[in-house]
Amino acid sequence: MRADAQRNRARILDAAETVFAELGPGGSTEEVARRAGVAVGTVFRHFPTKDDLLAAIMKRLLARLVAEAGELGGPDGLVRFLTSLVAQAAGKRSVVELLARSGIGLSLPDVVGNLRDAVAALLSQAQEAGTVSREVRLPEVMALLVSLCQGALHGGWDEQLRDRTLAVVFKGLEP
Amino acid sequence: MRADAQRNRARILDAAETVFAELGPGGSTEEVARRAGVAVGTVFRHFPTKDDLLAAIMKRLLARLVAEAGELGGPDGLVRFLTSLVAQAAGKRSVVELLARSGIGLSLPDVVGNLRDAVAALLSQAQEAGTVSREVRLPEVMALLVSLCQGALHGGWDEQLRDRTLAVVFKGLEP
Amino acid sequence: MRADAQRNRARILDAAETVFAELGPGGSTEEVARRAGVAVGTVFRHFPTKDDLLAAIMKRLLARLVAEAGELGGPDGLVRFLTSLVAQAAGKRSVVELLARSGIGLSLPDVVGNLRDAVAALLSQAQEAGTVSREVRLPEVMALLVSLCQGALHGGWDEQLRDRTLAVVFKGLEP
Amino acid sequence: MRADAQRNRARILDAAETVFAELGPGGSTEEVARRAGVAVGTVFRHFPTKDDLLAAIMKRLLARLVAEAGELGGPDGLVRFLTSLVAQAAGKRSVVELLARSGIGLSLPDVVGNLRDAVAALLSQAQEAGTVSREVRLPEVMALLVSLCQGALHGGWDEQLRDRTLAVVFKGLEP
DNA sequence: TATGAATGAGAGTTCATTCAT
DNA sequence: GATGAATGAACTCTCATTCAT
C-alpha cells in the first residue's frame, strides 16, 4: 500500500470515529469523507462496505482497549480498567453500539477475543490479590462491561452517578 | 373512536412492537403497516409521525412494566422485578433503545416518571426489609436497570449468563 | 334535497372559499371539511371531485360578480366595476386562479358567459356615454380584467399602486 | 465542476423548464429527471430542494429577460420588450407563477432587481424620447408587466387578442 | 344521509454504492 | 489510486377518494 493510501486510511478512520460518535451508525458515509478530506469513492476503496468501515473502527478501538488493559494490572487493575472504560463510553457512541452488535453482521472475533483475554488477565490478577471474588467468572464480567458502557452511553450519566453505579457493581465483585 | 379503528390501532402497535423489536427503530413504517394488515396511510392516521408511533410503543411497554412492578413487593420485589425486566429485554430491541433515548426526541416524561416511582417503591420496601443497603439510591438503581437491559438486549445472553450477571449486581446491592 | 343537506352544501362552499383563499387550490379537502364542521365524506357527497368543488366556488363567485356588475351602470360603470374587482382579487386566491384556469379542467361556460355578458353591457354603456373608446372590444376588456386580477392577487399591491396601475389601463380605454 | 455534470445540470434545467411550463410548479421532480434522462438523485445533487430547482429556472429565465431588455432601447424599446415578454409568457407557466411568487419562499432578489433595473432603463429612454408619459413610474410598469404575463399565460390568448390588449395598455402609457 | 377510518398512489428527499473521468 | 457525479431503492409523509359503519 502506498504511503498516501496509508495516510488516507488513517484519516478516514479518524473521521469515521468522530462522525459515528456524534451521529451514531446513522451518520452518512459522505459526511465521513468530507471530514476526512477525501471523496466518497476513496472511502469505499478502503472499506468496500459501510459495515466494513464500522468494523474497522471497532477493531481499532478494541485494540486500544486491549493495550490499555495490558498496561494496567495489580490488585485493582480490573476496577480501574472498568472505570476508565465506562468513562470513555459516553463519547463513543459507535464503539458501544458496535461492541453490542458484534456477532450480528460484523465479524471481529479475534479482536473481541483479545479484549476478552486482556480482561481475563485482569480478572485473574484481581482474584489472586483477593480484590475480586473467586466465584466471579469472565463471561459475567464481560457482560457487565458491555452493559455499563451502554448505560453510560445512553443514560447521560454525570460523574457522580457513574461512580455510584460502578460502586454497586464493584461491591458485587468483592469476595 | 370506532370499534374497527380501535382494533387497528392495537394491531398497529402490536406489529410495530414486533418490527422494531426485530429491526430496531430503523424498521420501516411500511413494514409495520404490512404486518398489521393495513395500508401505510392508516398507520399515519393513528400516529402522524414515526416518532409518535415509537413513543406510543414505549408508553405501552412502560405502562406494562409499571403495572408489573406494582404487583410485586415485599423484601425481594426489587430483585424479582429487575430479573423479569432483564429477561424480557432481549426480545424488545425498540423498548430498550427508546428507553435509552427517552428525553432526546421523544417526550414520555410521565410514563418514565411512573416507572421511576414504581421502582422507588420497590427500593424502599427492599430497604425496609433489609434486603438492600440503605446507601443505595434510586438513580443508580435506574442506571443499572437501563444498563442491564441494554446488555441483555445486545449481548445475546443465555439464562445462565443472565443469572450470574445479575447475581453480581444483586450482591452489590446488599447491605 | 333535504334542508340540512342544503345547509351543508352552503357551509362547505363557504369553508372552501376561505380555505382556498388562504392556501390556494392546494388546500386540502380535509381542511375544508373541518372548517365546514362536516366530515370529508359529506364534502365528497356534495362535490364528487375536488375539481367539482373548485368549480362550484367559481360559479358562485362569478354569479356574485355578475350581480354586482348588473347593479352598476352609467358612464363610469365599467371603470367602477373593474376597480372593485381588482380590489377584491387580492383576498380571493382561488377565484383568480380558477378564473384563470377556466377552460382547462373546469367547465363553467355559462357562468363565465354571464360575466362576459354583464361586462359587455357595461362596456356598451360606457361607449354610449363616450367614456370608453368605441375601438375597444369585449375580448381585450376581459383579458385586462383577468390580467389585473392576477396581478393584484400575486403582486401584493397596496392601494396606491393599484390605483396608479388601473389609471394607466383606464387612460388606455379612453376615446 | 466536471463537463458531464455541467451538461447534466443544463439538461435538468431544460427539462424542468419544460415540465413546469406544462404542469406548473406542481410538476414532479421525478418527471423532470425522466425527461432530463437522469435519475432523481442527480436532480437532487444539483438542486438539493425542489424550490432550489424552481429558483434556478427563475434565475435563468429572468437573466435572459434582462439580457433581452439590455439589447433593446430607443423610443419604443419598452413597448417592444413588453410585447416580447407577453408573447413568451404563454409557454412558461412556471416563470410567471414564480415571478408572481417571488418574495414568498424563493429568494431571487438580485435577479428580480436586475430585471427591475433593466425595465427602469427602458422606461427612462422611452420617456426621454417622448413615447411614454413622464407621469408613469416604474412600479406600475412592473405591475402591468406581471399582470399581463399572468393574463397571457392563463388566458390562452391568440396573437390578435394579445395585440389588442397590449394596445390598450400602450395607449395608457402615452403622454 | 352523514361519518370518519381506510386506502394507496405519489411526492420530496436521503444515502450506500458504482463507475466514468 | 483518487475523484465526485450518477444511480436508484427505500423512506417518511400527504391527500383525493372510497366504503363500512
Short mmCIF file of N, CA, C and O in Angstrom, two decimals, chain A residues 9 11 21-22 38 46 49 70 73 81 86 88 91 100 112 117 122 129 133 136 138 142-144 152 155 169 171:
data_model
loop_
_atom_site.label_atom_id
_atom_site.label_comp_id
_atom_site.label_asym_id
_atom_site.label_seq_id
_atom_site.Cartn_x
_atom_site.Cartn_y
_atom_site.Cartn_z
N ARG A 9 -6.20 6.09 4.77
CA ARG A 9 -6.92 5.10 5.57
C ARG A 9 -7.06 5.57 7.00
O ARG A 9 -8.12 5.49 7.62
N ARG A 11 -6.84 8.69 8.12
CA ARG A 11 -7.69 9.87 8.23
C ARG A 11 -9.16 9.49 8.16
O ARG A 11 -10.01 10.08 8.83
N ALA A 21 -19.38 8.80 16.37
CA ALA A 21 -19.53 9.15 17.79
C ALA A 21 -20.63 10.21 17.93
O ALA A 21 -21.43 10.16 18.85
N GLU A 22 -20.66 11.12 16.98
CA GLU A 22 -21.65 12.20 17.07
C GLU A 22 -23.03 11.77 16.62
O GLU A 22 -24.03 12.12 17.23
N VAL A 38 -11.43 13.57 1.92
CA VAL A 38 -11.29 12.77 0.71
C VAL A 38 -12.67 12.65 0.05
O VAL A 38 -13.65 13.14 0.58
N HIS A 46 -11.25 1.91 0.34
CA HIS A 46 -10.61 1.34 1.53
C HIS A 46 -11.53 0.39 2.28
O HIS A 46 -11.09 -0.61 2.82
N THR A 49 -17.62 -1.58 2.16
CA THR A 49 -18.98 -1.51 2.67
C THR A 49 -18.99 -0.64 3.91
O THR A 49 -17.98 -0.52 4.60
N GLY A 70 -3.72 -4.02 29.00
CA GLY A 70 -2.41 -4.65 29.18
C GLY A 70 -1.49 -3.84 30.06
O GLY A 70 -0.67 -4.38 30.80
N GLY A 73 -2.86 -3.52 35.72
CA GLY A 73 -2.51 -4.78 36.38
C GLY A 73 -2.56 -4.58 37.87
O GLY A 73 -3.00 -3.53 38.36
N PHE A 81 -9.66 -0.45 35.10
CA PHE A 81 -9.97 -0.61 33.69
C PHE A 81 -11.46 -0.37 33.40
O PHE A 81 -11.83 0.38 32.50
N VAL A 86 -15.85 2.81 31.18
CA VAL A 86 -17.18 3.40 31.29
C VAL A 86 -17.09 4.92 31.12
O VAL A 86 -17.96 5.54 30.51
N GLN A 88 -15.08 6.49 29.25
CA GLN A 88 -14.92 6.80 27.83
C GLN A 88 -16.20 6.59 27.03
O GLN A 88 -16.42 7.23 26.02
N GLY A 91 -18.65 9.14 25.20
CA GLY A 91 -18.28 9.88 24.00
C GLY A 91 -18.14 9.03 22.76
O GLY A 91 -17.90 9.55 21.68
N ALA A 100 -21.77 -3.83 21.00
CA ALA A 100 -23.01 -4.56 21.26
C ALA A 100 -23.41 -5.40 20.05
O ALA A 100 -23.85 -6.54 20.18
N VAL A 112 -12.23 -9.02 19.53
CA VAL A 112 -13.02 -9.19 20.74
C VAL A 112 -12.35 -10.24 21.61
O VAL A 112 -12.29 -10.12 22.83
N ASP A 117 -9.32 -11.75 26.41
CA ASP A 117 -8.11 -12.27 27.03
C ASP A 117 -7.52 -11.25 28.02
O ASP A 117 -7.11 -11.60 29.13
N LEU A 122 -6.72 -9.44 33.76
CA LEU A 122 -7.00 -8.51 34.86
C LEU A 122 -7.81 -9.20 35.95
O LEU A 122 -7.56 -9.01 37.16
N ALA A 129 -5.06 -11.34 44.02
CA ALA A 129 -4.83 -10.34 45.05
C ALA A 129 -5.95 -10.29 46.07
O ALA A 129 -5.89 -9.54 47.04
N SER A 133 -13.91 -11.63 44.06
CA SER A 133 -14.28 -12.98 44.49
C SER A 133 -13.89 -14.02 43.44
O SER A 133 -14.00 -13.80 42.24
N VAL A 136 -16.55 -15.23 40.79
CA VAL A 136 -16.85 -14.47 39.57
C VAL A 136 -16.09 -15.05 38.39
O VAL A 136 -14.91 -15.38 38.50
N LEU A 138 -15.34 -14.96 33.96
CA LEU A 138 -15.16 -13.99 32.88
C LEU A 138 -16.45 -13.57 32.17
O LEU A 138 -16.67 -12.37 31.97
N MET A 142 -17.55 -9.65 31.36
CA MET A 142 -17.74 -9.08 30.02
C MET A 142 -19.16 -8.53 29.87
O MET A 142 -19.38 -7.45 29.31
N ALA A 143 -20.10 -9.26 30.37
CA ALA A 143 -21.49 -8.82 30.26
C ALA A 143 -21.70 -7.50 31.00
O ALA A 143 -22.39 -6.59 30.50
N LEU A 144 -21.11 -7.40 32.17
CA LEU A 144 -21.25 -6.16 32.94
C LEU A 144 -20.56 -5.01 32.22
O LEU A 144 -21.06 -3.89 32.17
N ALA A 152 -23.90 3.96 30.26
CA ALA A 152 -23.22 5.25 30.34
C ALA A 152 -23.44 6.04 29.06
O ALA A 152 -23.65 7.26 29.09
N GLY A 155 -27.37 6.84 28.84
CA GLY A 155 -28.04 7.40 30.02
C GLY A 155 -27.66 8.84 30.34
O GLY A 155 -28.35 9.50 31.09
N VAL A 169 -21.63 -2.20 41.47
CA VAL A 169 -21.09 -3.36 40.75
C VAL A 169 -19.79 -3.85 41.39
O VAL A 169 -19.60 -5.07 41.58
N LYS A 171 -18.82 -3.55 44.40
CA LYS A 171 -19.11 -4.23 45.67
C LYS A 171 -19.59 -5.65 45.39
O LYS A 171 -19.24 -6.59 46.11
#
